[in-house]
Amino acid sequence: MQIYWFSGRSLEDLCATTQISLASGLIERGYDLTFVNPDPEGSHADWPWRHQSISSLTAPGFRSRSLGKNMRKWFEQLQIENDAIALIDWRVANYVVPLFQKRNMKWILIDRSPPADKGILSLLQWPSWKKSWKQVHQNTIAHGCVVSSMHREFVHQKSGTHPSKISILPAGVNLELFKPDTSFPVLTMVYHGQLDQHRGVLALPMLLQKMNSSGLDARLILIGSGDCFKRLERVAAENENIDVYSTLEQIDLARILSQCHIGLLPMPKNKMWTLASPLKRSEYAASGLLMFGINHHGHRFPDGSSPNWMRLVEQYDFHEEGVKWFQNFDKIEIENRRKQVRKYAEEKLSWSHSIDVLEQAIIALQD
């Protein structure tokens, strides 16, 4: 079966792990996939799918519109098989979906997150997001994928799309790349991702300080880039127990995570994060990390379990509860729980589970 995946995301972006993993999984299962996005020609040569480069404007606020229109122009000239199916990101869906409808071509909307930009960009994106889901709601040849049950309920409330037309496609993890290794001799907490203020990362140095003040021998590693990077670098320069790294390649990130003890989830309880399925959560688990963070739906695992290796607390209790939880552990207990969390990842978090969900959605549309 021929699949066309229309995406506004560059696969050169380190945040494109989901698209790469899902596309690779579909190829392995025998699908013939063409990835259509703004990456330059030749940049996908090391991946197993065909690639179509589509140009777009680079000005913020106009990029998706330019890209979507150019995708439509390219696809209008293409001869497709009768059973071909399209996967399409919501940011470009409204420009290409009318052509799918005209050709009676079945399609799946891929929504990894509602609009997350701030200010005027968010105001411009929300109408496009809602219209994309309205088209799923109104068409029998369409389906949608989201990342969590809360995300599905949000889409249902905002667009009227029935939950039966929405599959939950959570982020998986590469279990061969992310795996435990011999841990650092000192209790080590880690956060990786965007080092932006709205993600709660400025609370992390204070957590370490309170732990050290309570007598705990601990250190903190922060990995990423963002509006707090320089500020956190200055904090680290004054505290020998804090290390700050810019964004790392996956293999280097996995090496560091494999030696840590606790993965941090500081993102606050707001709409953006409660609807999410953070990839870092799965990478922490595969690396055998206990997890500590803010209590909201986006940080919990989809099966609703409350494992003893994960502690989620209210934001106002973050520092105090963190110190109390960490004081309960000795090295033997931590290593036992590291084994438990790795076992959980092996059983429930591999990319194969996510690929199963996407393939089931494809097959259901073909019936």
Short mmCIF file of C-alpha atoms in Angstrom, two decimals:
data_model
loop_
_atom_site.label_atom_id
_atom_site.label_comp_id
_atom_site.label_asym_id
_atom_site.label_seq_id
_atom_site.Cartn_x
_atom_site.Cartn_y
_atom_site.Cartn_z
CA MET A 1 0.00 0.00 0.00
CA GLN A 2 1.22 3.50 -0.89
CA ILE A 3 1.33 6.01 1.99
CA TYR A 4 2.07 9.73 1.64
CA TRP A 5 3.04 11.51 4.84
CA PHE A 6 2.69 15.30 4.64
CA SER A 7 4.58 17.01 7.45
CA GLY A 8 5.63 20.53 8.28
CA ARG A 9 8.43 19.27 10.51
CA SER A 10 12.02 18.90 9.39
CA LEU A 11 13.46 15.49 10.19
CA GLU A 12 16.77 17.22 10.83
CA ASP A 13 15.12 18.57 13.98
CA LEU A 14 16.07 16.50 17.04
CA CYS A 15 12.38 16.66 18.07
CA ALA A 16 11.39 14.61 15.00
CA THR A 17 11.99 11.25 16.70
CA THR A 18 8.29 10.34 16.53
CA GLN A 19 7.98 10.83 12.77
CA ILE A 20 11.22 8.97 12.07
CA SER A 21 10.29 6.03 14.29
CA LEU A 22 6.74 5.67 12.97
CA ALA A 23 7.79 6.02 9.34
CA SER A 24 10.57 3.46 9.79
CA GLY A 25 8.11 1.08 11.46
CA LEU A 26 5.65 1.33 8.57
CA ILE A 27 8.44 0.61 6.08
CA GLU A 28 9.45 -2.47 8.09
CA ARG A 29 5.87 -3.72 7.89
CA GLY A 30 5.85 -3.55 4.11
CA TYR A 31 4.25 -0.18 3.37
CA ASP A 32 5.54 1.96 0.51
CA LEU A 33 5.99 5.38 2.09
CA THR A 34 6.80 8.79 0.65
CA PHE A 35 7.66 11.51 3.15
CA VAL A 36 6.68 14.99 1.97
CA ASN A 37 8.19 17.88 3.93
CA PRO A 38 10.42 20.98 3.61
CA ASP A 39 13.76 19.20 4.05
CA PRO A 40 16.17 19.76 1.13
CA GLU A 41 16.55 17.15 -1.60
CA GLY A 42 18.94 14.37 -0.67
CA SER A 43 18.68 14.93 3.08
CA HIS A 44 16.69 11.69 3.60
CA ALA A 45 19.13 9.51 1.69
CA ASP A 46 20.01 7.45 4.77
CA TRP A 47 16.38 6.63 5.54
CA PRO A 48 14.38 3.85 3.86
CA TRP A 49 11.49 5.88 2.43
CA ARG A 50 11.15 8.06 -0.65
CA HIS A 51 11.31 11.78 0.01
CA GLN A 52 9.71 14.73 -1.71
CA SER A 53 11.13 18.14 -0.83
CA ILE A 54 8.63 21.01 -0.80
CA SER A 55 9.78 24.63 -0.56
CA SER A 56 8.13 27.17 1.73
CA LEU A 57 8.51 30.70 3.04
CA THR A 58 10.47 30.98 6.27
CA ALA A 59 8.66 33.96 7.81
CA PRO A 60 6.93 32.98 11.09
CA GLY A 61 3.18 32.88 10.69
CA PHE A 62 3.29 32.19 6.95
CA ARG A 63 5.40 29.03 6.80
CA SER A 64 2.55 26.50 7.07
CA ARG A 65 0.41 28.35 4.54
CA SER A 66 3.21 28.51 1.98
CA LEU A 67 4.19 24.89 2.58
CA GLY A 68 0.61 23.61 2.42
CA LYS A 69 -0.11 25.36 -0.86
CA ASN A 70 3.08 24.02 -2.43
CA MET A 71 2.28 20.51 -1.19
CA ARG A 72 -1.11 20.73 -2.88
CA LYS A 73 0.42 21.89 -6.18
CA TRP A 74 2.85 18.96 -6.15
CA PHE A 75 0.20 16.39 -5.23
CA GLU A 76 -2.26 17.62 -7.88
CA GLN A 77 0.16 16.46 -10.58
CA LEU A 78 0.67 13.02 -9.06
CA GLN A 79 -0.92 9.77 -10.19
CA ILE A 80 -1.85 7.71 -7.13
CA GLU A 81 -2.97 4.15 -6.54
CA ASN A 82 -6.61 3.47 -5.70
CA ASP A 83 -5.83 2.28 -2.18
CA ALA A 84 -3.28 5.03 -1.38
CA ILE A 85 -3.68 6.72 1.99
CA ALA A 86 -2.34 10.00 3.39
CA LEU A 87 -1.02 10.93 6.82
CA ILE A 88 -1.01 14.67 7.36
CA ASP A 89 0.00 17.07 10.13
CA TRP A 90 -2.75 19.47 11.19
CA ARG A 91 -0.60 22.52 10.36
CA VAL A 92 -0.80 21.82 6.62
CA ALA A 93 -4.01 19.77 6.47
CA ASN A 94 -6.41 22.51 5.39
CA TYR A 95 -4.46 23.16 2.20
CA VAL A 96 -4.23 19.55 1.03
CA VAL A 97 -7.30 17.78 2.47
CA PRO A 98 -9.70 19.27 -0.16
CA LEU A 99 -7.67 17.43 -2.80
CA PHE A 100 -7.97 14.18 -0.82
CA GLN A 101 -11.72 14.68 -0.73
CA LYS A 102 -11.85 15.36 -4.46
CA ARG A 103 -9.97 12.12 -5.16
CA ASN A 104 -11.91 10.17 -2.53
CA MET A 105 -8.57 9.40 -0.91
CA LYS A 106 -8.60 8.26 2.71
CA TRP A 107 -6.49 10.20 5.19
CA ILE A 108 -5.39 10.36 8.82
CA LEU A 109 -4.79 13.61 10.69
CA ILE A 110 -1.67 13.45 12.90
CA ASP A 111 -1.94 15.76 15.91
CA ARG A 112 1.09 15.54 18.21
CA SER A 113 0.08 18.73 20.02
CA PRO A 114 -2.45 21.56 19.66
CA PRO A 115 -0.96 25.03 18.98
CA ALA A 116 1.84 25.65 21.50
CA ASP A 117 3.23 28.98 20.30
CA LYS A 118 2.59 32.11 22.29
CA GLY A 119 1.00 35.42 21.34
CA ILE A 120 -0.06 36.22 17.80
CA LEU A 121 1.25 32.92 16.35
CA SER A 122 -1.07 30.95 18.63
CA LEU A 123 -4.03 33.12 17.62
CA LEU A 124 -3.27 32.37 13.98
CA GLN A 125 -2.89 28.63 14.56
CA TRP A 126 -5.99 27.77 16.61
CA PRO A 127 -8.51 28.35 13.76
CA SER A 128 -6.41 26.12 11.50
CA TRP A 129 -6.21 23.39 14.16
CA LYS A 130 -9.96 23.46 14.75
CA LYS A 131 -10.79 23.44 11.03
CA SER A 132 -8.52 20.42 10.50
CA TRP A 133 -10.38 18.42 13.13
CA LYS A 134 -13.76 19.60 11.83
CA GLN A 135 -12.87 17.97 8.53
CA VAL A 136 -12.15 14.69 10.31
CA HIS A 137 -15.51 15.01 12.06
CA GLN A 138 -17.40 15.66 8.82
CA ASN A 139 -15.81 13.05 6.54
CA THR A 140 -16.27 9.29 6.53
CA ILE A 141 -12.92 8.74 4.79
CA ALA A 142 -10.93 10.44 7.58
CA HIS A 143 -9.50 9.45 10.95
CA GLY A 144 -7.30 11.19 13.53
CA CYS A 145 -4.46 10.38 15.93
CA VAL A 146 -3.63 12.13 19.21
CA VAL A 147 -1.11 11.43 21.98
CA SER A 148 -3.27 10.85 25.09
CA SER A 149 -6.80 10.25 26.34
CA MET A 150 -6.98 13.85 27.61
CA HIS A 151 -5.93 15.04 24.17
CA ARG A 152 -8.69 12.94 22.58
CA GLU A 153 -11.31 14.36 24.95
CA PHE A 154 -10.08 17.89 24.20
CA VAL A 155 -10.43 17.30 20.46
CA HIS A 156 -13.91 15.84 20.97
CA GLN A 157 -15.06 18.87 22.97
CA LYS A 158 -13.60 21.45 20.59
CA SER A 159 -14.47 19.89 17.23
CA GLY A 160 -17.26 17.38 17.85
CA THR A 161 -15.13 14.56 16.43
CA HIS A 162 -16.39 11.29 17.89
CA PRO A 163 -13.81 9.42 20.02
CA SER A 164 -14.26 6.35 17.80
CA LYS A 165 -12.61 8.35 14.99
CA ILE A 166 -9.59 9.24 17.15
CA SER A 167 -6.77 6.82 17.97
CA ILE A 168 -4.32 7.40 20.82
CA LEU A 169 -0.79 7.29 19.42
CA PRO A 170 1.63 7.91 22.34
CA ALA A 171 5.34 8.52 22.00
CA GLY A 172 7.38 5.33 22.13
CA VAL A 173 11.07 4.82 22.75
CA ASN A 174 14.04 3.07 21.15
CA LEU A 175 14.80 0.36 23.71
CA GLU A 176 18.11 -0.53 22.04
CA LEU A 177 19.43 3.02 22.24
CA PHE A 178 18.02 4.03 25.63
CA LYS A 179 18.93 1.48 28.30
CA PRO A 180 20.43 1.46 31.80
CA ASP A 181 24.15 1.32 32.42
CA THR A 182 26.33 1.56 35.53
CA SER A 183 25.01 4.60 37.36
CA PHE A 184 26.96 7.63 38.55
CA PRO A 185 28.34 7.22 42.10
CA VAL A 186 26.39 10.30 43.28
CA LEU A 187 22.58 10.51 43.17
CA THR A 188 22.00 12.29 39.84
CA MET A 189 18.85 14.00 38.62
CA VAL A 190 18.44 14.88 34.95
CA TYR A 191 16.13 16.94 32.73
CA HIS A 192 16.39 17.08 28.97
CA GLY A 193 14.32 19.05 26.50
CA GLN A 194 13.64 22.73 25.91
CA LEU A 195 15.17 24.83 28.68
CA ASP A 196 12.32 27.34 28.59
CA GLN A 197 10.89 29.18 31.57
CA HIS A 198 7.32 28.09 30.83
CA ARG A 199 8.45 24.45 31.25
CA GLY A 200 9.27 24.97 34.93
CA VAL A 201 13.01 24.35 34.56
CA LEU A 202 14.03 27.21 36.86
CA ALA A 203 12.61 25.21 39.78
CA LEU A 204 15.22 22.49 39.29
CA PRO A 205 18.35 24.20 40.69
CA MET A 206 16.37 25.11 43.80
CA LEU A 207 15.32 21.46 44.18
CA LEU A 208 18.98 20.47 44.14
CA GLN A 209 19.88 23.19 46.62
CA LYS A 210 17.23 21.99 49.08
CA MET A 211 18.40 18.41 48.68
CA ASN A 212 22.01 19.38 49.38
CA SER A 213 20.93 21.51 52.36
CA SER A 214 19.09 18.51 53.80
CA GLY A 215 22.29 16.48 53.72
CA LEU A 216 21.69 14.57 50.48
CA ASP A 217 24.71 14.15 48.23
CA ALA A 218 23.17 14.86 44.84
CA ARG A 219 23.82 16.55 41.51
CA LEU A 220 21.75 17.87 38.60
CA ILE A 221 22.24 17.61 34.83
CA LEU A 222 20.27 19.86 32.44
CA ILE A 223 20.34 19.21 28.69
CA GLY A 224 18.79 21.33 25.95
CA SER A 225 18.38 24.84 24.62
CA GLY A 226 15.90 27.62 25.23
CA ASP A 227 15.28 31.01 26.80
CA CYS A 228 16.69 29.90 30.18
CA PHE A 229 19.90 28.34 28.85
CA LYS A 230 22.23 31.28 29.60
CA ARG A 231 20.67 31.84 33.01
CA LEU A 232 21.09 28.18 33.93
CA GLU A 233 24.69 28.26 32.70
CA ARG A 234 25.38 31.12 35.13
CA VAL A 235 23.77 29.16 37.97
CA ALA A 236 25.89 26.12 37.09
CA ALA A 237 29.07 28.23 37.10
CA GLU A 238 28.42 28.94 40.78
CA ASN A 239 27.41 25.39 41.75
CA GLU A 240 29.76 22.48 41.11
CA ASN A 241 26.85 20.04 41.45
CA ILE A 242 25.06 21.35 38.35
CA ASP A 243 26.05 20.59 34.74
CA VAL A 244 24.34 22.25 31.77
CA TYR A 245 24.73 20.90 28.22
CA SER A 246 23.35 22.23 24.98
CA THR A 247 21.18 19.91 22.87
CA LEU A 248 22.89 16.55 22.29
CA GLU A 249 22.71 13.93 19.58
CA GLN A 250 20.53 10.98 20.58
CA ILE A 251 23.45 8.62 21.17
CA ASP A 252 25.14 11.10 23.54
CA LEU A 253 21.87 11.85 25.32
CA ALA A 254 21.22 8.13 25.82
CA ARG A 255 24.70 7.63 27.27
CA ILE A 256 24.14 10.29 29.94
CA LEU A 257 20.61 9.16 30.82
CA SER A 258 21.81 5.58 31.22
CA GLN A 259 23.97 6.62 34.19
CA CYS A 260 21.49 8.87 36.01
CA HIS A 261 19.03 7.92 38.74
CA ILE A 262 16.04 10.30 38.51
CA GLY A 263 14.37 11.89 35.50
CA LEU A 264 12.60 15.19 36.17
CA LEU A 265 9.22 16.30 34.76
CA PRO A 266 8.78 19.93 35.89
CA MET A 267 6.27 21.06 33.24
CA PRO A 268 3.39 22.86 35.02
CA LYS A 269 -0.28 21.95 35.06
CA ASN A 270 -1.63 23.86 32.09
CA LYS A 271 -3.43 22.92 28.88
CA MET A 272 -0.25 22.52 26.84
CA TRP A 273 1.33 19.95 29.14
CA THR A 274 -1.75 18.12 30.43
CA LEU A 275 -2.59 17.07 26.85
CA ALA A 276 0.94 15.91 26.08
CA SER A 277 2.70 12.56 25.94
CA PRO A 278 6.28 13.69 26.54
CA LEU A 279 8.89 11.63 24.75
CA LYS A 280 11.34 12.28 27.58
CA ARG A 281 9.10 10.29 29.94
CA SER A 282 9.52 7.17 27.82
CA GLU A 283 13.25 7.79 27.38
CA TYR A 284 13.64 8.13 31.15
CA ALA A 285 11.81 4.83 31.65
CA ALA A 286 13.84 2.94 29.06
CA SER A 287 17.02 4.27 30.69
CA GLY A 288 15.89 2.89 34.05
CA LEU A 289 15.26 6.25 35.72
CA LEU A 290 12.93 6.85 38.61
CA MET A 291 10.74 9.87 37.84
CA PHE A 292 9.71 12.93 39.82
CA GLY A 293 7.51 15.74 38.58
CA ILE A 294 4.34 17.82 38.68
CA ASN A 295 1.07 15.97 39.12
CA HIS A 296 -1.09 16.21 36.00
CA HIS A 297 -2.44 13.91 33.31
CA GLY A 298 0.31 14.67 30.79
CA HIS A 299 2.96 13.20 33.07
CA ARG A 300 1.11 9.99 33.87
CA PHE A 301 1.48 6.86 31.79
CA PRO A 302 -1.50 5.89 29.57
CA ASP A 303 -2.35 2.75 31.58
CA GLY A 304 -3.09 4.86 34.65
CA SER A 305 -0.66 2.94 36.85
CA SER A 306 0.97 4.48 39.95
CA PRO A 307 4.33 2.67 40.13
CA ASN A 308 6.62 3.03 43.11
CA TRP A 309 9.34 4.43 40.87
CA MET A 310 7.31 7.50 39.93
CA ARG A 311 6.25 10.38 42.20
CA LEU A 312 4.05 13.23 40.98
CA VAL A 313 3.22 16.10 43.35
CA GLU A 314 1.42 19.43 43.31
CA GLN A 315 3.50 22.32 42.03
CA TYR A 316 3.49 24.15 45.37
CA ASP A 317 4.91 21.02 47.05
CA PHE A 318 7.55 20.31 44.40
CA HIS A 319 10.67 21.08 46.43
CA GLU A 320 9.59 19.81 49.82
CA GLU A 321 8.05 16.58 48.53
CA GLY A 322 11.05 15.94 46.31
CA VAL A 323 13.45 16.10 49.25
CA LYS A 324 11.19 13.80 51.33
CA TRP A 325 10.92 11.22 48.53
CA PHE A 326 14.63 11.12 47.78
CA GLN A 327 15.51 10.77 51.47
CA ASN A 328 13.68 7.42 51.51
CA PHE A 329 16.12 5.73 49.13
CA ASP A 330 19.43 4.01 49.57
CA LYS A 331 21.57 2.79 46.65
CA ILE A 332 20.18 -0.75 46.75
CA GLU A 333 16.57 0.46 46.68
CA ILE A 334 17.27 2.82 43.79
CA GLU A 335 18.92 0.08 41.74
CA ASN A 336 15.98 -2.27 42.40
CA ARG A 337 13.54 0.35 41.18
CA ARG A 338 15.70 1.11 38.15
CA LYS A 339 15.27 -2.53 37.13
CA GLN A 340 11.50 -2.28 37.63
CA VAL A 341 11.11 0.81 35.48
CA ARG A 342 13.21 -0.71 32.68
CA LYS A 343 10.99 -3.80 32.74
CA TYR A 344 7.92 -1.56 32.44
CA ALA A 345 9.45 0.18 29.42
CA GLU A 346 10.21 -3.15 27.74
CA GLU A 347 6.65 -4.35 28.22
CA LYS A 348 4.71 -1.20 27.34
CA LEU A 349 6.74 1.60 25.76
CA SER A 350 8.48 0.28 22.65
CA TRP A 351 7.74 1.98 19.33
CA SER A 352 6.14 -1.27 18.16
CA HIS A 353 3.08 -0.50 20.30
CA SER A 354 2.67 2.94 18.70
CA ILE A 355 3.20 1.51 15.21
CA ASP A 356 0.49 -1.09 15.97
CA VAL A 357 -1.96 1.73 16.73
CA LEU A 358 -1.14 3.61 13.52
CA GLU A 359 -1.35 0.47 11.40
CA GLN A 360 -4.73 -0.44 12.93
CA ALA A 361 -6.03 3.03 12.02
CA ILE A 362 -4.80 2.54 8.43
CA ILE A 363 -6.40 -0.89 8.14
CA ALA A 364 -9.69 0.33 9.65
CA LEU A 365 -9.97 3.05 6.98
CA GLN A 366 -9.45 0.46 4.24
CA ASP A 367 -12.32 -1.75 5.44
#
